[in-house]
PDB file of C-alpha atoms in Angstrom:
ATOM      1  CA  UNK A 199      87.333 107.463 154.916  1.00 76.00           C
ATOM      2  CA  UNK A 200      85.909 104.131 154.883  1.00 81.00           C
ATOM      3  CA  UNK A 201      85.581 101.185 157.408  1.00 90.00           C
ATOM      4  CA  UNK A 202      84.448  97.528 157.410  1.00 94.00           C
ATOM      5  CA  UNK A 203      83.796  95.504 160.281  1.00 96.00           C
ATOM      6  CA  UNK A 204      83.591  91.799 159.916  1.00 97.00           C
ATOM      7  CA  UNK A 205      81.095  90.807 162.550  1.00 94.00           C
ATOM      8  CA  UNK A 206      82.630  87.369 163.261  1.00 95.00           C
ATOM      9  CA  UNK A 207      85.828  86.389 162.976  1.00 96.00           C
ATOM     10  CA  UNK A 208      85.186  82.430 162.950  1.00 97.00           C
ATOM     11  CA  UNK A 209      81.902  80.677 162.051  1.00 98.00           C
ATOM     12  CA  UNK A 210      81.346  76.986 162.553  1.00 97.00           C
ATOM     13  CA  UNK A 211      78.665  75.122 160.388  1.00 97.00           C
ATOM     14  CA  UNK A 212      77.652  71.707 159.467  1.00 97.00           C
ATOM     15  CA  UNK A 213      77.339  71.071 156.045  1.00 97.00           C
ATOM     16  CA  UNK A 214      73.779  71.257 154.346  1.00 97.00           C
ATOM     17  CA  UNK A 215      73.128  73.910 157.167  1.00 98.00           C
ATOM     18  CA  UNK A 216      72.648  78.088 156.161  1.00 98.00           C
ATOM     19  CA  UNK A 217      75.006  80.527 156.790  1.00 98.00           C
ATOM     20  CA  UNK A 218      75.372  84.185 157.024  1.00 97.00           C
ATOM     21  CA  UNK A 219      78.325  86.438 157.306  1.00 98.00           C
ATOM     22  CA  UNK A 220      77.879  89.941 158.578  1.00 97.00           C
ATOM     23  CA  UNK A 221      79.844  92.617 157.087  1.00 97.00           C
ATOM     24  CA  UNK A 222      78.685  96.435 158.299  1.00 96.00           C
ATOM     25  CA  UNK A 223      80.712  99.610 156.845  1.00 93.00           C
ATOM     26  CA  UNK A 224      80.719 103.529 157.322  1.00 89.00           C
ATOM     27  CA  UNK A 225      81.102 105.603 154.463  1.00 80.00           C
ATOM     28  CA  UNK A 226      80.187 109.273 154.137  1.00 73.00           C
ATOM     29  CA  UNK A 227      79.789 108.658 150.713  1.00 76.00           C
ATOM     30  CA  UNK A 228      78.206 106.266 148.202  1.00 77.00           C
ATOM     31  CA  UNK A 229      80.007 103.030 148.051  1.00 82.00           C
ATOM     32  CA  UNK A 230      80.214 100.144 146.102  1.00 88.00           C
ATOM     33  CA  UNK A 231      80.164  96.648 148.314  1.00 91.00           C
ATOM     34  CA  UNK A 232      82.022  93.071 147.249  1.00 93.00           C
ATOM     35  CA  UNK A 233      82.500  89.820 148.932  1.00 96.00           C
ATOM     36  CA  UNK A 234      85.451  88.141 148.153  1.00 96.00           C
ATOM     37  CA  UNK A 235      86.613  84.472 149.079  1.00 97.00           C
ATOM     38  CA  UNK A 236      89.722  83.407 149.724  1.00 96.00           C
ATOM     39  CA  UNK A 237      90.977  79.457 149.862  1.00 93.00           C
ATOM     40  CA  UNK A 238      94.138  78.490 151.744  1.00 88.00           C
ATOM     41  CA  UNK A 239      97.677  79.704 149.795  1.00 82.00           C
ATOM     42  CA  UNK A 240      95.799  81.426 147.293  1.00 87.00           C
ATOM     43  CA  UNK A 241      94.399  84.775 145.970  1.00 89.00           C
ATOM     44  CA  UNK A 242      91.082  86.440 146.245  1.00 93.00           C
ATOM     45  CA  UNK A 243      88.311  85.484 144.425  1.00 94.00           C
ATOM     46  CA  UNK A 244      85.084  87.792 143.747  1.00 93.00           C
ATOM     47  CA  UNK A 245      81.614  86.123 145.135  1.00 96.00           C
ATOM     48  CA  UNK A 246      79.419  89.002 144.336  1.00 94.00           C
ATOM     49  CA  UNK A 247      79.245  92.836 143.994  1.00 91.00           C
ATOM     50  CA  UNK A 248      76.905  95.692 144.702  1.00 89.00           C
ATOM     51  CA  UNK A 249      77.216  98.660 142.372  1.00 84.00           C
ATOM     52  CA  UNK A 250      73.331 100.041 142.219  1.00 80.00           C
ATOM     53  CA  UNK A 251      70.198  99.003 141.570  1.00 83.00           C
ATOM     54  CA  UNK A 252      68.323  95.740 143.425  1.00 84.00           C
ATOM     55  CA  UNK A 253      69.414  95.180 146.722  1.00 87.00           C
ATOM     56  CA  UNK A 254      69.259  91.619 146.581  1.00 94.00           C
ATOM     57  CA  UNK A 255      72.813  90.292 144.521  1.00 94.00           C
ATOM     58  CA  UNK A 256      73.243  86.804 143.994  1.00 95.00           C
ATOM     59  CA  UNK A 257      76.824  85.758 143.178  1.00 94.00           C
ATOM     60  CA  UNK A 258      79.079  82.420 142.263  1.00 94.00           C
ATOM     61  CA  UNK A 259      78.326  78.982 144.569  1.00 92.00           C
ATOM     62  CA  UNK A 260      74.881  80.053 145.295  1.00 96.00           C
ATOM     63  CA  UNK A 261      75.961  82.826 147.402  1.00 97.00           C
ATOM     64  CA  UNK A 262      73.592  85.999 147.731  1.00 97.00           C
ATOM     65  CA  UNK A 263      74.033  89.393 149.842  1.00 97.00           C
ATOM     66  CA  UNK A 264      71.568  91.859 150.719  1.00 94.00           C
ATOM     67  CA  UNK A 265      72.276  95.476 150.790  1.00 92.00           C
ATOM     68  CA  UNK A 266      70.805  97.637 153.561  1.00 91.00           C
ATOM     69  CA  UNK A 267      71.814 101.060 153.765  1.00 88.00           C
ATOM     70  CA  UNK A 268      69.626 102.152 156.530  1.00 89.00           C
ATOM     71  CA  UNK A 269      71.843  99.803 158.692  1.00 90.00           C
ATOM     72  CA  UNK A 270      74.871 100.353 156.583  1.00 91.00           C
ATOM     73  CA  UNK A 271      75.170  96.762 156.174  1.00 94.00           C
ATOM     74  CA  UNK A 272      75.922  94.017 153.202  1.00 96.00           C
ATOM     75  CA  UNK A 273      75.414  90.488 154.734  1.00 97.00           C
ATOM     76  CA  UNK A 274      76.198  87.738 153.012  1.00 98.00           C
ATOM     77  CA  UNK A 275      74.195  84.356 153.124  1.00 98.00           C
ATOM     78  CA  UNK A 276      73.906  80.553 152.081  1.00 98.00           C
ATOM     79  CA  UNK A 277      71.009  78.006 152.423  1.00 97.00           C
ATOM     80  CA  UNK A 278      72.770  75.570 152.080  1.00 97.00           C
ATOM     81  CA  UNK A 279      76.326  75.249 152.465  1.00 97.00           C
ATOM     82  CA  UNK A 280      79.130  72.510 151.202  1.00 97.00           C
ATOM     83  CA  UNK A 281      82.410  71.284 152.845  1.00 96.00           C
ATOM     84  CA  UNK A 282      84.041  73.626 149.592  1.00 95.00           C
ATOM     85  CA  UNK A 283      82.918  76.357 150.811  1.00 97.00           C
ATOM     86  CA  UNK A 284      85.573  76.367 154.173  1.00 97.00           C
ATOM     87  CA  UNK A 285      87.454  79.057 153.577  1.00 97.00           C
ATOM     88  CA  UNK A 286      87.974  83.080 154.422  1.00 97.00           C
ATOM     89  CA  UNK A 287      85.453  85.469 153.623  1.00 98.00           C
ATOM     90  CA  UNK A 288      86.084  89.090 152.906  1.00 97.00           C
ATOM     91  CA  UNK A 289      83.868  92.059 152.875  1.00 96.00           C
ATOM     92  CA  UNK A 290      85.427  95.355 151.047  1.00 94.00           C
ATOM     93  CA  UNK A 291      83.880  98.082 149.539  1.00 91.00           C
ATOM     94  CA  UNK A 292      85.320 101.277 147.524  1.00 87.00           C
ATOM     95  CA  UNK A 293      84.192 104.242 146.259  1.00 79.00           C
ATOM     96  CA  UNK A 294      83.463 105.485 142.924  1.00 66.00           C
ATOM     97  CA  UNK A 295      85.169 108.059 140.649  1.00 60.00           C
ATOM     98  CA  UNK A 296      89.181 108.452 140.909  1.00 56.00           C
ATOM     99  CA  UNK A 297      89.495 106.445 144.013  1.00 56.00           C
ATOM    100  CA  UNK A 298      87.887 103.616 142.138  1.00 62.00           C
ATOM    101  CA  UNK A 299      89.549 100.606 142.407  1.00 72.00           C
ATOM    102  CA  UNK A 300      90.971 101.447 146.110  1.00 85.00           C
ATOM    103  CA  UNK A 301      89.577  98.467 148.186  1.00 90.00           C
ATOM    104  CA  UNK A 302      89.195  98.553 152.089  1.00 92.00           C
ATOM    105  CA  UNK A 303      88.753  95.183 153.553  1.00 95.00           C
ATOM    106  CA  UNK A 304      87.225  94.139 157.205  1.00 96.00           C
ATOM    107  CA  UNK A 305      89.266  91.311 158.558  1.00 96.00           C
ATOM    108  CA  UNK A 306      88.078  88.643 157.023  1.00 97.00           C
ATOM    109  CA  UNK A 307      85.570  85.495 158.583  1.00 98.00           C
ATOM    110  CA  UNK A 308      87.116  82.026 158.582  1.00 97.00           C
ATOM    111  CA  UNK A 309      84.254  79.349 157.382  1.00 98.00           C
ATOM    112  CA  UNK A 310      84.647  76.412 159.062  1.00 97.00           C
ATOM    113  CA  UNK A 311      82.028  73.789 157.234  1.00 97.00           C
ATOM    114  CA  UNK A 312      81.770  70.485 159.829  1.00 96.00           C
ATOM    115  CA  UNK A 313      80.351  67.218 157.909  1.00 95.00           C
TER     116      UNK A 313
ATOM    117  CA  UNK B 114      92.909  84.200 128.606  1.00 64.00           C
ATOM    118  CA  UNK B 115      95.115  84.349 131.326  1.00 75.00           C
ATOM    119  CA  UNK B 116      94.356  86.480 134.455  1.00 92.00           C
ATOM    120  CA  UNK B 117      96.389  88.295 136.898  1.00 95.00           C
ATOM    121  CA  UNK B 118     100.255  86.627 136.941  1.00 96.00           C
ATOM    122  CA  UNK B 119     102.339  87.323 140.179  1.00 97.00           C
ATOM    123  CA  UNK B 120     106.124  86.135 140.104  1.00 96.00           C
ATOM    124  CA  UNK B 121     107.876  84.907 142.568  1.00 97.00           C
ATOM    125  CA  UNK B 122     105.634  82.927 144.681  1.00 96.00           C
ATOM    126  CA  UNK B 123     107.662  82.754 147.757  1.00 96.00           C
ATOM    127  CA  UNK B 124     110.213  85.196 148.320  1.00 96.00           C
ATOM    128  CA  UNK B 125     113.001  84.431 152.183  1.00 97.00           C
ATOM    129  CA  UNK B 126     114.905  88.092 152.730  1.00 97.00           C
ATOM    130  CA  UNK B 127     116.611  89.388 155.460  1.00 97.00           C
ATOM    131  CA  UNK B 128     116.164  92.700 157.308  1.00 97.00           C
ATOM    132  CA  UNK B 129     117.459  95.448 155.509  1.00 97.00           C
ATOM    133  CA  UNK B 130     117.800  93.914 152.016  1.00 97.00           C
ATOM    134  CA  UNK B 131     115.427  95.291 148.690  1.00 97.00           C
ATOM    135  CA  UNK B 132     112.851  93.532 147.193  1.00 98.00           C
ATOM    136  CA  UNK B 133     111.191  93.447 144.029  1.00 98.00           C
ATOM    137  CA  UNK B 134     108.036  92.148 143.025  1.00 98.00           C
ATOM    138  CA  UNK B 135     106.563  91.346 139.717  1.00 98.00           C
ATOM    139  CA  UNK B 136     102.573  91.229 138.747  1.00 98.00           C
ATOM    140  CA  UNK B 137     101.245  90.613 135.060  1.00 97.00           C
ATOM    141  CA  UNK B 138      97.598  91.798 135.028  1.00 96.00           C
ATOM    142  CA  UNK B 139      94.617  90.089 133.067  1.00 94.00           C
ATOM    143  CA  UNK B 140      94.400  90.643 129.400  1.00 93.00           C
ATOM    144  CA  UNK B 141      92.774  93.871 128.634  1.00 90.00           C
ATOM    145  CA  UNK B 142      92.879  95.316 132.232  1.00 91.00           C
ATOM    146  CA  UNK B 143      95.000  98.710 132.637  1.00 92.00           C
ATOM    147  CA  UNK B 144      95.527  99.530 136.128  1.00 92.00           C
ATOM    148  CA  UNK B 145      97.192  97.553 138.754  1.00 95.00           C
ATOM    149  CA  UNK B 146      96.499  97.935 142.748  1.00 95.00           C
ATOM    150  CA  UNK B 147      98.908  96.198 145.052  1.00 97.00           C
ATOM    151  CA  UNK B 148      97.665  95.318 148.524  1.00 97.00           C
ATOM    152  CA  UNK B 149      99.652  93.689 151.585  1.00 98.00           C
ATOM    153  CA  UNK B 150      97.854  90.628 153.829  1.00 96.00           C
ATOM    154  CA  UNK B 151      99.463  90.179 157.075  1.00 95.00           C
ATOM    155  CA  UNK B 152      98.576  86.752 158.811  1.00 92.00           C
ATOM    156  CA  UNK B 153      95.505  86.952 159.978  1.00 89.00           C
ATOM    157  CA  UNK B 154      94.050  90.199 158.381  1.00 93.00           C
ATOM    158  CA  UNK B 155      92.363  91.238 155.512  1.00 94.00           C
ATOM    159  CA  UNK B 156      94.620  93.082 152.652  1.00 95.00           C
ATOM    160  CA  UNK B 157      95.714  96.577 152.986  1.00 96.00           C
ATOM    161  CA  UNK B 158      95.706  98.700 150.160  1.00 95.00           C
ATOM    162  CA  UNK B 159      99.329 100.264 148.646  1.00 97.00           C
ATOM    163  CA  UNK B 160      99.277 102.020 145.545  1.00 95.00           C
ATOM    164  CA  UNK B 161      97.631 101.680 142.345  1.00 94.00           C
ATOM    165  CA  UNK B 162      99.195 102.179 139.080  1.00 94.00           C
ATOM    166  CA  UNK B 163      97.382 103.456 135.796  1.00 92.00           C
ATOM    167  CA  UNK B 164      98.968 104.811 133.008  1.00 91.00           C
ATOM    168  CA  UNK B 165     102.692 104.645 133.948  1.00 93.00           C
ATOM    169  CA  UNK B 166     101.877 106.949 137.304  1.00 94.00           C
ATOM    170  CA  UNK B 167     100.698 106.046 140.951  1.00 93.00           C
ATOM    171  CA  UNK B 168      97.100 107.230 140.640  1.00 90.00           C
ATOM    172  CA  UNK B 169      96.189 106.378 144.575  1.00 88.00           C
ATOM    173  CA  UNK B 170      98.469 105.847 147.468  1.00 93.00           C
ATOM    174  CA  UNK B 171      98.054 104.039 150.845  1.00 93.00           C
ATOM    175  CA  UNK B 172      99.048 104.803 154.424  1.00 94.00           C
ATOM    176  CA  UNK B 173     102.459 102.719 153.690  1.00 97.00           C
ATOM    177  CA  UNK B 174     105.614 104.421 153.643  1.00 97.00           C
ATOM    178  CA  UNK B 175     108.351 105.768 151.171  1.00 96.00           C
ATOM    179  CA  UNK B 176     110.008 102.750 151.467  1.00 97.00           C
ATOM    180  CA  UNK B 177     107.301 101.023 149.385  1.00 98.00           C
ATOM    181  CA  UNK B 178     107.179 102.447 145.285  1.00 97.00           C
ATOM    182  CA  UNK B 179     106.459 100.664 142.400  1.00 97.00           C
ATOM    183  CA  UNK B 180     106.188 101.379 138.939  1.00 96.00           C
ATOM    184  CA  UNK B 181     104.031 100.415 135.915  1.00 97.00           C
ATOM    185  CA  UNK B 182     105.286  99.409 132.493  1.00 97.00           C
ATOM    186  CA  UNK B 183     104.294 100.395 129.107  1.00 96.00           C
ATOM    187  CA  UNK B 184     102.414  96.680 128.537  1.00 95.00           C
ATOM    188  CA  UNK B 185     100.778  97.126 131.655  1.00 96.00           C
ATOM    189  CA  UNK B 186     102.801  95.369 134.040  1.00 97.00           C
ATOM    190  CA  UNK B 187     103.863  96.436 137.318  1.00 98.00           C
ATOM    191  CA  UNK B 188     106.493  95.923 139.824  1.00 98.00           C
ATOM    192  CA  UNK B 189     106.435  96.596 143.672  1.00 98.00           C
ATOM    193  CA  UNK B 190     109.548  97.186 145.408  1.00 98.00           C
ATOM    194  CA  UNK B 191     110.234  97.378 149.084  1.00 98.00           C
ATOM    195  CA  UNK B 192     113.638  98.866 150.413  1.00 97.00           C
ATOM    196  CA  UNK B 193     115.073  98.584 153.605  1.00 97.00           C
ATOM    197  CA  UNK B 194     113.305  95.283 154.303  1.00 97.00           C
ATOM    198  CA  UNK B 195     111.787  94.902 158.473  1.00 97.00           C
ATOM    199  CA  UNK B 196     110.236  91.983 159.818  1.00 96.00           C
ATOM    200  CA  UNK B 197     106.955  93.552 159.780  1.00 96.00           C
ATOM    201  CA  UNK B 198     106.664  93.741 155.902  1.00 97.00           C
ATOM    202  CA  UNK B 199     106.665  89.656 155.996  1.00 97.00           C
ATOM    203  CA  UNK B 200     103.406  89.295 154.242  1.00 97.00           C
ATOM    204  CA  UNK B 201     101.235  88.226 150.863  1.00 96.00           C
ATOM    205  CA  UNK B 202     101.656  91.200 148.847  1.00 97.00           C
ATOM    206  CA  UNK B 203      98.619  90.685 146.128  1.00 96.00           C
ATOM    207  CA  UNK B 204      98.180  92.201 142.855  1.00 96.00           C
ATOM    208  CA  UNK B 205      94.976  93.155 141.475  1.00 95.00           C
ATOM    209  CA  UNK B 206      93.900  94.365 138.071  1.00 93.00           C
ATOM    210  CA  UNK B 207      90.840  96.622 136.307  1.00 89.00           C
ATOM    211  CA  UNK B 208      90.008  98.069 133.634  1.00 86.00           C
ATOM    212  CA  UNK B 209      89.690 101.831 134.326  1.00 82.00           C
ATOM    213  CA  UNK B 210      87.093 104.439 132.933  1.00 70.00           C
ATOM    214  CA  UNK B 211      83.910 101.621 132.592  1.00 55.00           C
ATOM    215  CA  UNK B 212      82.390 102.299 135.953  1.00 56.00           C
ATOM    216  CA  UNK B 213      82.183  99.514 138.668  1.00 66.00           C
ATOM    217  CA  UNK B 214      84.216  97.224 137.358  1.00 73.00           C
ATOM    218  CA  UNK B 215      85.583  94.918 140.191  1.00 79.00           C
ATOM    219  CA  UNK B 216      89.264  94.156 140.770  1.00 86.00           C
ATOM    220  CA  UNK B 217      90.761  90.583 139.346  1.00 91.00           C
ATOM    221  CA  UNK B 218      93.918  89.174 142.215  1.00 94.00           C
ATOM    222  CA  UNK B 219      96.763  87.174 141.458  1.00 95.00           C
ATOM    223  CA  UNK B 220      97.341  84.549 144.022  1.00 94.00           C
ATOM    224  CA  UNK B 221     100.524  86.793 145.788  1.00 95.00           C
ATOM    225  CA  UNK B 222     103.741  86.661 146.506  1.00 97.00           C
ATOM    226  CA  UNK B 223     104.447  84.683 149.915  1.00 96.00           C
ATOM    227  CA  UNK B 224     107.446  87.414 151.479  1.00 97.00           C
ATOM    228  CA  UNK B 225     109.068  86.383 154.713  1.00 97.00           C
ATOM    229  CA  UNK B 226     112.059  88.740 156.523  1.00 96.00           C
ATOM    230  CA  UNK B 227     114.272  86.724 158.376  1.00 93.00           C
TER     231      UNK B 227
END
């Protein structure tokens, strides 16, 4: 089975500042990796994906993750963040095949962005 | 094009009453995946629905089913209500059988057991 761990649950940061999320997961198989946002009273909304390929994946809002499977990790990062961009992050990833489509989620990282 | 529909928005039960939800999913998707976010946590998976038949299952129990329509649709229903299934129950769509596709969520159904 699959696990995500959410490294932080809260991270504070002035605006114009970078950012980075950790996200680490186990899998004994190959996975594929997403980051997901989600704003206050509302549904989740995909920032980037990992399927295969380069490791680097830039998504929506200038958002970018790096994929590291030697450390079993998918970090996500900004250089330069905006008061938008408070909100809850999620890591997930899911395997391929049948169980396609079956999401496992860490517990989310609240973005706090300070002007 | 519209994309993933969930109906109600907020939903007050009490313990021990039935619930059903209702999730449209974006034009052209197939398969529908329901997940439940407590406060605070990231969503749990519950079943996922493609072709008429619950493909995958969750660790929820019997009390949770659902079923998928012939348009694609999907309903969730929760018997025997408790005060721990207060929750956003999402919906998500795909489109199965093209690989990596990733899922498309409604914006939930706010459920709170009195």
């Amino acid at each position: 089975a699959q696990s995500v761990t959410q490294l932080d649950s809260q991270v504070p940061v002035f605006e114009e500042a970078p950012v980075e999320l950790r996200c680490n997961y186990s899998s004994s198989v190959s996975v594929y990796l997403f980051w997901y946002v989600q704003y206050p009273n509302q549904g989740l909304q995909l920032l980037l994906k990992y399927l295969s390929g380069s490791t680097l994946v830039k998504g929506i809002n200038g958002f970018e993750a790096e994929f590291n499977k030697s450390q079993t990790s998918f970090h996500l990062r900004k250089p330069s963040v905006h008061i938008s961009d408070t909100a809850e992050y999620f890591c997930a990833v899911s395997k391929g095949g049948t169980s396609y489509g079956k999401l496992t989620f860490g517990q989310g990282t609240i973005l706090t962005v300070h002007p | 094009d519209a994309g993933v529909t969930q109906s109600p928005t907020h939903l007050i039960k009490t313990r021990g009453q039935q619930v059903t939800l209702r999730c449209s999913p974006k034009s052209g998707h197939d398969t529908v995946s329901w997940y439940q976010q407590a406060l605070g946590q990231g969503p749990q998976f519950i079943f996922q629905y493609y072709e008429e038949e619950e493909r995958q299952r969750g660790n929820f129990p019997d009390r949770f089913s659902g079923h998928q329509f012939p348009n694609y649709s999907s309903e969730l229903n929760v018997n025997a209500l408790l005060l721990g299934d207060s929750a956003l129950y999402l919906c998500a769509s795909t489109l199965s059988g093209t690989g990596a596709q990733p899922q498309h969520f409604g914006d939930g159904t706010r459920l709170s057991i009195l």
